[in-house]
CSV table of C-alpha atoms in Angstrom, one decimal:
chain,number,residue,atom,x,y,z
A,27,MET,CA,0.0,0.0,0.0
A,28,VAL,CA,2.9,2.4,0.9
A,29,ALA,CA,4.4,1.7,-2.5
A,30,PHE,CA,1.2,2.3,-4.4
A,31,ILE,CA,0.7,5.6,-2.5
A,32,GLY,CA,4.2,6.7,-3.3
A,33,LEU,CA,3.8,6.0,-7.0
A,34,GLY,CA,0.5,7.7,-7.0
A,35,LEU,CA,2.2,10.7,-5.5
A,36,ILE,CA,4.6,10.8,-8.4
A,37,ILE,CA,1.8,10.6,-10.9
A,38,PHE,CA,-0.1,13.3,-9.0
A,39,VAL,CA,2.9,15.6,-9.0
A,40,HIS,CA,3.2,15.2,-12.8
A,41,GLU,CA,-0.5,15.9,-13.5
A,42,LEU,CA,-0.4,18.8,-11.0
A,43,GLY,CA,2.3,20.4,-13.3
A,44,HIS,CA,-0.2,20.4,-16.2
A,45,PHE,CA,-3.0,21.5,-13.9
A,46,VAL,CA,-1.2,24.5,-12.5
A,47,ALA,CA,0.2,25.5,-15.9
A,48,GLY,CA,-3.3,25.3,-17.4
A,49,LYS,CA,-4.7,27.4,-14.6
A,50,LEU,CA,-2.0,30.1,-15.1
A,51,MET,CA,-3.0,30.2,-18.8
A,52,GLY,CA,-6.6,30.7,-17.8
A,53,LEU,CA,-7.7,27.4,-19.3
A,54,LYS,CA,-10.9,25.5,-18.3
A,55,ILE,CA,-9.8,22.2,-16.8
A,56,ARG,CA,-12.5,19.6,-17.3
A,57,GLU,CA,-10.9,16.5,-15.8
A,58,PHE,CA,-8.1,15.6,-13.4
A,59,MET,CA,-7.8,11.9,-13.3
A,60,PHE,CA,-5.6,9.2,-11.7
A,61,GLY,CA,-5.4,6.4,-14.2
A,62,LEU,CA,-5.4,6.1,-18.0
A,63,PRO,CA,-8.5,7.2,-20.0
A,64,GLY,CA,-11.3,4.6,-19.6
A,65,PRO,CA,-14.2,3.6,-17.3
A,66,ARG,CA,-14.1,5.3,-13.9
A,67,ILE,CA,-14.0,3.9,-10.4
A,68,PHE,CA,-15.3,7.1,-9.1
A,69,SER,CA,-15.4,10.8,-9.9
A,70,ILE,CA,-16.6,14.0,-8.2
A,71,LYS,CA,-17.3,17.4,-9.6
A,72,TRP,CA,-15.7,20.3,-7.8
A,73,GLY,CA,-16.1,23.7,-9.4
A,74,GLU,CA,-15.7,23.3,-13.1
A,75,THR,CA,-13.3,20.3,-12.8
A,76,GLU,CA,-14.2,16.6,-12.4
A,77,TYR,CA,-11.7,14.7,-10.2
A,78,GLY,CA,-11.5,10.9,-10.0
A,79,ALA,CA,-9.8,7.6,-10.8
A,80,THR,CA,-10.2,5.1,-13.7
A,81,TYR,CA,-9.8,1.3,-13.7
A,82,ILE,CA,-6.4,1.5,-15.4
A,83,PRO,CA,-4.4,3.0,-12.5
A,84,PHE,CA,-1.0,3.1,-14.2
A,85,GLY,CA,-0.9,6.8,-15.1
A,86,GLY,CA,-3.1,9.9,-15.1
A,87,TYR,CA,-4.2,12.7,-17.2
A,88,VAL,CA,-5.6,16.3,-17.2
A,89,ARG,CA,-8.1,17.2,-19.8
A,90,PHE,CA,-8.5,20.8,-20.9
A,91,ALA,CA,-11.5,22.3,-22.7
A,92,GLY,CA,-10.7,22.4,-26.4
A,93,THR,CA,-8.7,19.1,-26.5
A,94,GLU,CA,-9.8,15.9,-28.0
A,95,SER,CA,-9.6,13.0,-25.5
A,96,GLU,CA,-8.3,9.6,-26.5
A,97,LEU,CA,-11.9,8.3,-26.4
A,98,GLN,CA,-13.7,11.2,-28.0
A,99,MET,CA,-12.7,13.3,-31.0
A,100,GLU,CA,-15.5,15.8,-31.5
A,101,GLU,CA,-16.3,18.7,-29.2
A,102,ASP,CA,-19.2,18.0,-26.9
A,103,GLU,CA,-21.7,20.6,-25.6
A,104,GLU,CA,-19.6,21.6,-22.6
A,105,ASP,CA,-16.6,22.4,-24.9
A,106,ARG,CA,-18.9,24.3,-27.4
A,107,ASN,CA,-20.2,26.5,-24.5
A,108,THR,CA,-16.7,27.3,-23.2
A,109,PRO,CA,-15.4,30.7,-24.2
A,110,PRO,CA,-12.7,30.4,-26.9
A,111,GLU,CA,-10.0,32.1,-24.8
A,112,ARG,CA,-10.4,29.3,-22.1
A,113,LYS,CA,-9.8,26.5,-24.6
A,114,TYR,CA,-6.5,24.8,-25.1
A,115,ASP,CA,-6.7,24.8,-28.9
A,116,SER,CA,-6.9,28.7,-28.8
A,117,LEU,CA,-3.5,29.0,-27.2
A,118,PRO,CA,-0.4,29.9,-29.3
A,119,LYS,CA,1.9,27.0,-29.8
A,120,TRP,CA,4.5,28.2,-27.3
A,121,LYS,CA,1.9,28.3,-24.5
A,122,LYS,CA,0.7,24.9,-25.5
A,123,SER,CA,4.3,23.7,-25.2
A,124,LEU,CA,4.7,25.2,-21.8
A,125,VAL,CA,1.5,23.3,-20.6
A,126,MET,CA,2.9,20.1,-22.0
A,127,VAL,CA,6.4,20.5,-20.5
A,128,ALA,CA,5.0,21.5,-17.1
A,129,GLY,CA,4.2,17.8,-16.1
A,130,PRO,CA,7.7,16.4,-16.8
A,131,ALA,CA,9.3,19.5,-15.3
A,132,MET,CA,7.4,18.9,-12.0
A,133,ASN,CA,8.8,15.3,-12.1
A,134,LEU,CA,12.3,16.7,-12.3
A,135,LEU,CA,11.7,19.3,-9.6
A,136,PHE,CA,10.1,17.0,-7.1
A,137,PRO,CA,13.2,14.8,-6.7
A,138,ILE,CA,15.2,17.9,-5.7
A,139,LEU,CA,12.9,18.3,-2.8
A,140,LEU,CA,13.0,14.6,-1.9
A,141,VAL,CA,16.8,14.4,-2.0
A,142,ALA,CA,17.0,17.7,0.0
A,143,LEU,CA,14.7,16.1,2.6
A,144,LEU,CA,17.0,13.1,2.7
A,145,LEU,CA,20.1,15.2,3.2
A,146,ALA,CA,18.6,17.6,5.7
A,147,VAL,CA,16.6,15.2,7.9
A,148,GLN,CA,18.1,11.7,7.5
A,149,GLY,CA,21.6,12.9,6.6
A,150,GLN,CA,24.4,10.9,5.0
A,151,GLN,CA,26.3,8.2,6.7
A,152,PHE,CA,30.1,8.1,6.4
A,153,PHE,CA,32.7,5.6,7.6
A,154,GLN,CA,35.0,6.9,10.4
A,155,PRO,CA,38.7,7.4,9.2
A,156,VAL,CA,39.7,4.3,11.0
A,157,ILE,CA,41.8,1.6,9.3
A,158,GLY,CA,40.1,-1.7,8.9
A,159,GLU,CA,42.4,-3.4,6.4
A,160,VAL,CA,45.9,-2.8,5.0
A,161,VAL,CA,46.7,-4.1,1.5
A,162,LYS,CA,49.9,-6.3,1.4
A,163,GLY,CA,52.8,-4.5,-0.4
A,164,SER,CA,51.0,-1.2,-0.4
A,165,ALA,CA,52.3,2.2,0.5
A,166,ALA,CA,50.4,2.0,3.8
A,167,GLN,CA,52.1,-1.3,4.8
A,168,GLU,CA,55.5,0.1,3.9
A,169,VAL,CA,55.3,3.0,6.3
A,170,GLY,CA,53.8,0.9,9.1
A,171,ILE,CA,50.1,1.9,9.1
A,172,LYS,CA,48.1,-0.7,11.1
A,173,ILE,CA,44.6,-1.8,11.6
A,174,GLY,CA,42.8,0.4,14.1
A,175,ASP,CA,44.8,3.5,13.3
A,176,ARG,CA,42.7,6.7,13.1
A,177,ILE,CA,43.8,9.2,10.5
A,178,VAL,CA,43.1,12.7,11.8
A,179,SER,CA,44.8,14.9,9.2
A,180,ALA,CA,46.5,14.7,5.7
A,181,ASN,CA,49.1,17.4,4.8
A,182,GLY,CA,47.7,19.5,7.6
A,183,ASP,CA,44.0,19.3,6.5
A,184,ASP,CA,41.6,17.8,9.1
A,185,ILE,CA,40.1,14.4,8.2
A,186,GLU,CA,36.7,13.9,9.7
A,187,THR,CA,35.3,11.0,7.6
A,188,TRP,CA,36.7,8.3,5.4
A,189,THR,CA,35.4,10.2,2.4
A,190,ASP,CA,37.6,13.2,3.4
A,191,LEU,CA,40.6,10.9,3.3
A,192,THR,CA,39.9,9.3,0.0
A,193,ASP,CA,39.1,12.6,-1.6
A,194,HIS,CA,42.5,13.9,-0.4
A,195,LEU,CA,44.5,10.9,-1.5
A,196,ARG,CA,43.0,10.7,-5.0
A,197,GLU,CA,44.3,14.1,-5.8
A,198,SER,CA,48.0,13.1,-5.1
A,199,PRO,CA,49.0,10.1,-7.2
A,200,GLY,CA,52.6,9.2,-6.8
A,201,GLU,CA,53.2,12.0,-4.2
A,202,GLN,CA,54.2,11.9,-0.6
A,203,VAL,CA,51.4,12.7,1.9
A,204,ARG,CA,52.0,13.6,5.5
A,205,LEU,CA,49.5,11.7,7.7
A,206,THR,CA,48.8,12.4,11.3
A,207,ILE,CA,47.6,9.2,13.0
A,208,GLU,CA,46.2,8.3,16.4
A,209,ARG,CA,47.2,4.9,17.6
A,210,GLY,CA,45.8,4.3,21.1
A,211,ASP,CA,47.3,7.1,23.3
A,212,GLU,CA,50.0,7.9,20.7
A,213,THR,CA,50.0,10.5,17.9
A,214,LEU,CA,52.2,9.6,15.0
A,215,THR,CA,53.2,11.3,11.8
A,216,LEU,CA,53.9,9.0,8.8
A,217,THR,CA,54.7,10.1,5.2
A,218,PRO,CA,53.9,7.4,2.7
A,219,LYS,CA,54.5,7.8,-1.0
A,220,LEU,CA,51.2,7.0,-2.7
A,221,GLY,CA,50.8,4.5,-5.4
A,222,VAL,CA,48.8,5.1,-8.6
A,223,LYS,CA,45.6,3.3,-9.5
A,224,ASP,CA,43.5,4.4,-12.4
A,225,GLY,CA,45.3,7.7,-12.4
A,226,ARG,CA,44.5,8.4,-8.7
A,227,GLY,CA,46.5,8.3,-5.5
A,228,PHE,CA,46.4,4.9,-3.8
A,229,LEU,CA,47.3,4.3,-0.2
A,230,GLY,CA,46.1,0.7,0.1
A,231,VAL,CA,43.7,0.8,3.1
A,232,SER,CA,40.1,0.1,3.7
A,233,PRO,CA,37.8,1.5,6.4
A,234,SER,CA,36.8,-0.3,9.6
A,235,GLU,CA,33.2,-1.4,9.5
A,236,ASP,CA,33.1,-1.9,13.3
A,237,GLU,CA,33.0,1.8,14.1
A,238,GLU,CA,29.7,3.7,14.5
A,239,PRO,CA,29.2,5.6,11.3
A,240,ILE,CA,29.3,9.4,11.2
A,241,VAL,CA,26.0,11.1,10.3
A,242,LYS,CA,26.1,14.5,8.6
A,243,ARG,CA,23.0,16.5,8.0
A,244,GLU,CA,23.1,19.4,5.6
A,245,PRO,CA,21.5,22.8,6.2
A,246,VAL,CA,18.5,23.4,4.0
A,247,HIS,CA,20.2,25.6,1.4
A,248,LEU,CA,23.1,23.1,0.9
A,249,ALA,CA,20.6,20.2,0.8
A,250,LEU,CA,18.7,21.9,-2.0
A,251,TYR,CA,21.9,22.6,-3.9
A,252,LYS,CA,23.1,19.1,-3.6
A,253,GLY,CA,19.7,17.8,-4.4
A,254,THR,CA,19.8,19.8,-7.6
A,255,LEU,CA,23.2,18.4,-8.5
A,256,LEU,CA,22.2,14.8,-7.8
A,257,THR,CA,18.9,15.1,-9.7
A,258,TYR,CA,20.9,16.5,-12.7
A,259,ASP,CA,23.3,13.5,-12.5
A,260,MET,CA,20.4,11.0,-12.3
A,261,THR,CA,18.6,12.7,-15.2
A,262,LYS,CA,21.7,12.6,-17.4
A,263,PHE,CA,22.3,8.9,-16.5
A,264,LEU,CA,18.7,8.0,-17.4
A,265,VAL,CA,18.7,9.9,-20.7
A,266,VAL,CA,22.0,8.2,-21.8
A,267,THR,CA,20.6,4.8,-20.7
A,268,VAL,CA,17.3,5.3,-22.7
A,269,TYR,CA,19.3,6.4,-25.7
A,270,HIS,CA,21.5,3.3,-25.6
A,271,VAL,CA,18.5,1.0,-25.1
A,272,ILE,CA,16.7,2.5,-28.1
A,273,THR,CA,19.7,2.8,-30.5
A,274,GLN,CA,21.9,-0.2,-29.6
A,275,ASP,CA,20.1,-3.1,-28.0
A,276,SER,CA,16.3,-3.1,-27.9
A,277,GLY,CA,16.5,-6.6,-26.2
A,278,GLN,CA,17.7,-4.9,-23.0
A,279,LEU,CA,14.1,-3.4,-22.8
A,280,THR,CA,12.6,-6.8,-22.4
A,281,GLU,CA,15.3,-8.3,-20.3
A,282,SER,CA,15.7,-5.6,-17.6
A,283,SER,CA,12.6,-3.4,-17.8
A,284,ARG,CA,9.9,-3.5,-15.2
A,285,GLY,CA,6.2,-2.7,-15.8
A,286,PRO,CA,3.8,-1.2,-13.3
A,287,VAL,CA,3.4,-4.4,-11.3
A,288,GLY,CA,7.2,-5.0,-11.1
A,289,ILE,CA,7.8,-1.4,-10.1
A,290,ILE,CA,5.2,-1.6,-7.3
A,291,ASP,CA,6.6,-4.9,-6.2
A,292,GLU,CA,10.2,-3.7,-6.0
A,293,THR,CA,9.2,-0.4,-4.4
A,294,ALA,CA,7.1,-2.2,-1.8
A,295,ARG,CA,10.0,-4.5,-0.9
A,296,ILE,CA,12.3,-1.4,-0.4
A,297,ALA,CA,9.6,0.4,1.6
A,298,LYS,CA,9.4,-2.5,4.1
A,299,GLN,CA,13.2,-2.4,4.5
A,300,ASP,CA,14.1,1.3,4.8
A,301,PHE,CA,11.8,4.3,4.6
A,302,TRP,CA,14.5,6.7,3.5
A,303,GLN,CA,15.8,4.3,0.9
A,304,PHE,CA,12.2,4.2,-0.3
A,305,VAL,CA,12.2,8.1,-0.6
A,306,GLY,CA,15.3,7.9,-2.7
A,307,VAL,CA,13.7,5.3,-5.0
A,308,LEU,CA,10.7,7.6,-5.4
A,309,ALA,CA,13.1,10.4,-6.4
A,310,PHE,CA,14.6,8.2,-9.2
A,311,LEU,CA,11.2,6.9,-10.3
A,312,SER,CA,9.9,10.5,-10.6
A,313,ILE,CA,12.9,11.3,-12.9
A,314,ASN,CA,12.0,8.2,-14.9
A,315,LEU,CA,8.5,9.4,-15.3
A,316,GLY,CA,9.6,12.9,-16.4
A,317,VAL,CA,12.1,11.7,-18.9
A,318,LEU,CA,10.0,8.9,-20.4
A,319,ASN,CA,7.1,11.2,-20.8
A,320,LEU,CA,9.2,13.4,-23.1
A,321,LEU,CA,9.6,10.5,-25.6
A,322,PRO,CA,8.0,11.5,-28.9
A,323,ILE,CA,5.2,8.9,-28.6
A,324,PRO,CA,1.6,10.2,-28.6
A,325,PRO,CA,-0.3,10.6,-26.4
A,326,LEU,CA,2.7,11.1,-24.1
A,327,ASP,CA,3.7,14.8,-23.5
A,328,GLY,CA,6.7,14.3,-25.9
A,329,GLY,CA,4.4,13.0,-28.6
A,330,ARG,CA,2.1,16.1,-28.2
A,331,LEU,CA,5.2,18.3,-28.3
A,332,ALA,CA,6.3,16.6,-31.5
A,333,ILE,CA,2.9,17.2,-33.1
A,334,LEU,CA,3.2,20.9,-32.1
A,335,GLY,CA,6.6,21.0,-33.7
A,336,VAL,CA,5.3,19.5,-37.0
A,337,GLU,CA,2.5,22.0,-37.0
A,338,GLY,CA,5.0,24.8,-36.5
A,339,ILE,CA,7.1,23.6,-39.4
A,340,ILE,CA,4.2,23.1,-41.9
A,341,ARG,CA,2.5,26.4,-40.5
A,342,ARG,CA,-0.9,24.9,-40.2
A,343,PRO,CA,-2.8,22.6,-37.8
A,344,ILE,CA,-2.7,18.9,-38.5
A,345,ASN,CA,-6.2,17.4,-39.3
A,346,LYS,CA,-8.0,16.5,-36.1
A,347,LYS,CA,-8.9,13.1,-37.4
A,348,LEU,CA,-5.3,12.4,-38.1
A,349,VAL,CA,-4.2,13.6,-34.6
A,350,PHE,CA,-6.9,11.4,-33.0
A,351,GLY,CA,-5.7,8.4,-35.0
A,352,ILE,CA,-2.1,9.0,-34.0
A,353,ASN,CA,-3.1,9.4,-30.4
A,354,ALA,CA,-5.2,6.2,-30.5
A,355,ALA,CA,-2.4,4.3,-32.2
A,356,GLY,CA,0.1,5.5,-29.6
A,357,MET,CA,-2.2,4.6,-26.8
A,358,ALA,CA,-2.7,1.1,-28.2
A,359,LEU,CA,1.1,0.7,-28.4
A,360,LEU,CA,1.6,1.9,-24.8
A,361,LEU,CA,-1.2,-0.4,-23.5
A,362,THR,CA,0.3,-3.4,-25.5
A,363,LEU,CA,3.8,-2.7,-24.1
A,364,MET,CA,2.3,-2.3,-20.6
A,365,PHE,CA,0.4,-5.6,-20.8
A,366,TYR,CA,3.5,-7.4,-22.0
A,367,LEU,CA,5.6,-5.9,-19.1
A,368,ILE,CA,2.9,-6.8,-16.6
A,369,VAL,CA,2.9,-10.4,-17.8
A,370,MET,CA,6.7,-10.5,-17.4
A,371,ASP,CA,6.4,-8.9,-14.0
A,372,VAL,CA,3.9,-11.5,-12.8
A,373,GLY,CA,6.1,-14.3,-14.2
A,374,ARG,CA,9.2,-12.9,-12.3
A,375,ILE,CA,7.2,-12.6,-9.0
A,376,PHE,CA,5.7,-16.1,-9.4
A,377,THR,CA,9.2,-17.6,-10.1
A,378,ARG,CA,10.7,-15.8,-7.1
A,379,THR,CA,7.8,-16.9,-4.9
A,380,VAL,CA,8.1,-20.5,-6.0
A,381,GLY,CA,11.9,-20.4,-5.7
A,382,ASN,CA,11.5,-19.2,-2.1
A,383,GLY,CA,9.2,-22.0,-1.2
A,384,GLY,CA,6.1,-19.8,-1.3
A,385,GLY,CA,7.3,-17.5,1.4
């Protein structure tokens, strides 16, 4: 249930982006739905907007006045009675594009807040700079570094965590580094000449896992900054991954991809183990939703943007029947892919359950 709520939150954030952008443009918003277009579980009218959920709960949509739905091409009476300036199709193309981009944009902004929350509240755990292992024949062994030694400074710079130490050492390949070490009641100064591994400084030590980890919590402004950097890195990684899957080996899609059932299953397992890890997974899934929605496949946002781009090039609207047909074909493709992935997900879960003896 927690996993389902978390994924629902990601979808809600996406559709909220479209909703807010539409409101700012003065559009009439007819529907705000959780689930793909189809028969409804429930709906409620509040103001001029109908809110609800459909029986295909793997997505969501916002329907503006002046847009054909995937199930209905012609304007109905409510659309005909809506003032032209409040219809989506009356907007200039650049405003339509902003409305379409707003959903994926929210999915890329939301992880920044989630990661910032992680860094500010949960914090990051670091190993203490205490030696747990010394590699035989390494620079560390040559100068007499021993298991249990605590490194307190390197070349005069304070060392608070193991990460501080490794960051310092990596910058000095092949150089001598002056290390201040605490060994019991003694304070020693050792000067090993670092080795070189993959172009970086290499001392030949590993951290002790017996020490209580150091927890560092970031102030809000730094948490937001680091959240932005991490979100950028995750987005870049995902874009490159999608590109390689599409252009090099489409077989990877069927071998490693997860459908809605698989995503919920994996997310639920993580949620049971660690709440904060679950929050991190939600951040990554939100980026996934944002990036994948920009693929040029109608009726995804990227597909609608592609249609707007074509209309801009040919300098006239594409025939509504053709747009409806393209959207219907795209929806059929997505539903077919979703069904296939669901079957694969169920097969994986069944195999795992049987392999674990049903428990």
